[in-house]
mmCIF file of C-alpha atoms in Angstrom:
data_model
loop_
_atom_site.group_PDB
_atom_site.id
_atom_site.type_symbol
_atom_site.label_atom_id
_atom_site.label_comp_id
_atom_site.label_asym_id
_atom_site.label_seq_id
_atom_site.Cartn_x
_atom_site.Cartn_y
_atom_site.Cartn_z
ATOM 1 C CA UNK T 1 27.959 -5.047 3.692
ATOM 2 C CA UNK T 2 25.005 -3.404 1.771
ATOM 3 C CA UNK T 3 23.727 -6.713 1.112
ATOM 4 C CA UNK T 4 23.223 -7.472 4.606
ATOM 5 C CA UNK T 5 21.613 -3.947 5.358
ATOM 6 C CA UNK T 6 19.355 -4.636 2.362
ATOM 7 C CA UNK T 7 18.330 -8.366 3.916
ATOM 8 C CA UNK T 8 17.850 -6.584 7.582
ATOM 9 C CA UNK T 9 14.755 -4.849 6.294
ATOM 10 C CA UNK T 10 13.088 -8.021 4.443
ATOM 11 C CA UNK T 11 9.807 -8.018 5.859
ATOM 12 C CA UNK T 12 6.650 -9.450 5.055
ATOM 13 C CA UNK T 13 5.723 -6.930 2.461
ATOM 14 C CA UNK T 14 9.114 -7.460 0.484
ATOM 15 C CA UNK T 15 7.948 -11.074 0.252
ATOM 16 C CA UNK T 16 5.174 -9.968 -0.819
ATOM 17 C CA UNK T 17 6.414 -8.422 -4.025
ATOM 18 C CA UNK T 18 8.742 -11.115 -4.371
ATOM 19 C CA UNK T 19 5.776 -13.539 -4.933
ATOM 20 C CA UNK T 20 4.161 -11.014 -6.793
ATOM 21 C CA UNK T 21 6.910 -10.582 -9.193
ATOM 22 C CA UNK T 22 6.987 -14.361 -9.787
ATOM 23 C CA UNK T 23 3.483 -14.636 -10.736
ATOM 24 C CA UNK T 24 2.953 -11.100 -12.990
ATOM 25 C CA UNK T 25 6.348 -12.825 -14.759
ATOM 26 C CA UNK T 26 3.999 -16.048 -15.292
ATOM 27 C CA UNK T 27 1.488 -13.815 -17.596
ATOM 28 C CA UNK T 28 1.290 -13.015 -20.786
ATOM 29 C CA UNK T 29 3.049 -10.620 -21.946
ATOM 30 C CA UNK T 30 0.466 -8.073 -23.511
ATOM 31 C CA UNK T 31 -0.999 -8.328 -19.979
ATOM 32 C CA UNK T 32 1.974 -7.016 -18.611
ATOM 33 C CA UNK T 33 2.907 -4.127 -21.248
ATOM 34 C CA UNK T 34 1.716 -0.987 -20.214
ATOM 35 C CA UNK T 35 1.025 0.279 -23.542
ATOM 36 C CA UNK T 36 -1.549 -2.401 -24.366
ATOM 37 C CA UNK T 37 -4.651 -1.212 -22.462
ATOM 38 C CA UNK T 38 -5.502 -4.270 -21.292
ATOM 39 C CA UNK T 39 -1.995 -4.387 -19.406
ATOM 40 C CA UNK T 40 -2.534 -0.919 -18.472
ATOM 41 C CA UNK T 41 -5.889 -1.955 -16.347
ATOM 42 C CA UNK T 42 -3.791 -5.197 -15.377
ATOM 43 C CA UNK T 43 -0.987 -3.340 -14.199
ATOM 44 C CA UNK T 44 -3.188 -0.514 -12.624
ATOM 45 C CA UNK T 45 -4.871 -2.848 -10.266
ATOM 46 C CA UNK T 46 -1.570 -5.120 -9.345
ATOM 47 C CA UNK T 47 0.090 -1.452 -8.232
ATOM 48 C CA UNK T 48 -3.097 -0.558 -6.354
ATOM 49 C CA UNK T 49 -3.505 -3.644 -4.601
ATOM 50 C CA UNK T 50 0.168 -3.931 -3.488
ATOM 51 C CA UNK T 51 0.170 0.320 -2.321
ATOM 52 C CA UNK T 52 -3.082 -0.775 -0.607
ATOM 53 C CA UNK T 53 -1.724 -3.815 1.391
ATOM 54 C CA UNK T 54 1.234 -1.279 2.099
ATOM 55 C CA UNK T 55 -1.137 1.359 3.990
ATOM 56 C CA UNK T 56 -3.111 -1.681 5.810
ATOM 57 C CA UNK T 57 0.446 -2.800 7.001
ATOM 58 C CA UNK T 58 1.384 0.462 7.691
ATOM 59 C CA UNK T 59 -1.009 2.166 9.927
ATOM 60 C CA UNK T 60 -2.197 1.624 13.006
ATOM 61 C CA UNK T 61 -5.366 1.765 14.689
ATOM 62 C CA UNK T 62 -5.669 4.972 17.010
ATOM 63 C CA UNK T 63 -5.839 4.463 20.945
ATOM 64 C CA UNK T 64 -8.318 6.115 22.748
ATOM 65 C CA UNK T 65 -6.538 9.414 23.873
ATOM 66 C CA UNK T 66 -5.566 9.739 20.044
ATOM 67 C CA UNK T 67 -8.851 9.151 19.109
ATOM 68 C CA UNK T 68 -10.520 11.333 21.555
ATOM 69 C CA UNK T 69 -8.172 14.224 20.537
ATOM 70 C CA UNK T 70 -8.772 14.053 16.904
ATOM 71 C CA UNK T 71 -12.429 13.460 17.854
ATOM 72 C CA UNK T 72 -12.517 16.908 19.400
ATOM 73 C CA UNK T 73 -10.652 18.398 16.992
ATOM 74 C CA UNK T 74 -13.251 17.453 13.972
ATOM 75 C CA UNK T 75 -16.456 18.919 16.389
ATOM 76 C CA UNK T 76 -14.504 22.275 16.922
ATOM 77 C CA UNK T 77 -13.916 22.040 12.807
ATOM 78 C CA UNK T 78 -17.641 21.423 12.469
ATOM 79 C CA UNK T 79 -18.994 24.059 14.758
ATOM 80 C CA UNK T 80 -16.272 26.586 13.107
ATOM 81 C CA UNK T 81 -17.646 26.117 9.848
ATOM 82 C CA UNK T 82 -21.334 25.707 10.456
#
């Protein structure tokens, strides 16, 4: 049962890592070890690619009435504060 509740949220980000994990287990291993620096800057930029592709896949572009209201919002912020 919490198999099939963990396979009803596989989406295309989860697939993502999945591939992901394949290939970063495909490297060498001081490229992978966080305590090696060069793994550390490895590792640094595999984690901030993947939480990037996360936010792209996560938000959403604003429609207009959204934009217009935070739009209005940021102009009284501006003339508030000079």
């Amino acid at each position: 049962l919490a198999g099939s509740a963990s396979q009803q949220f596989c989406g295309p980000f989860e697939a993502f890592e999945a591939a992901m994990a394949t290939k970063i287990s495909g490297m060498p291993a001081f490229l992978t070890d966080k305590n090696n620096p060069a793994g550390y800057c490895v590792q640094g930029a595999i984690e901030f690619g993947m939480d990037s592709r996360r936010l792209i896949q996560r938000c959403t572009k604003p429609d207009a009435k959204e934009f217009k209201k935070i739009a209005v919002a940021c102009a009284i912020g501006f003339s508030i504060m000079g």
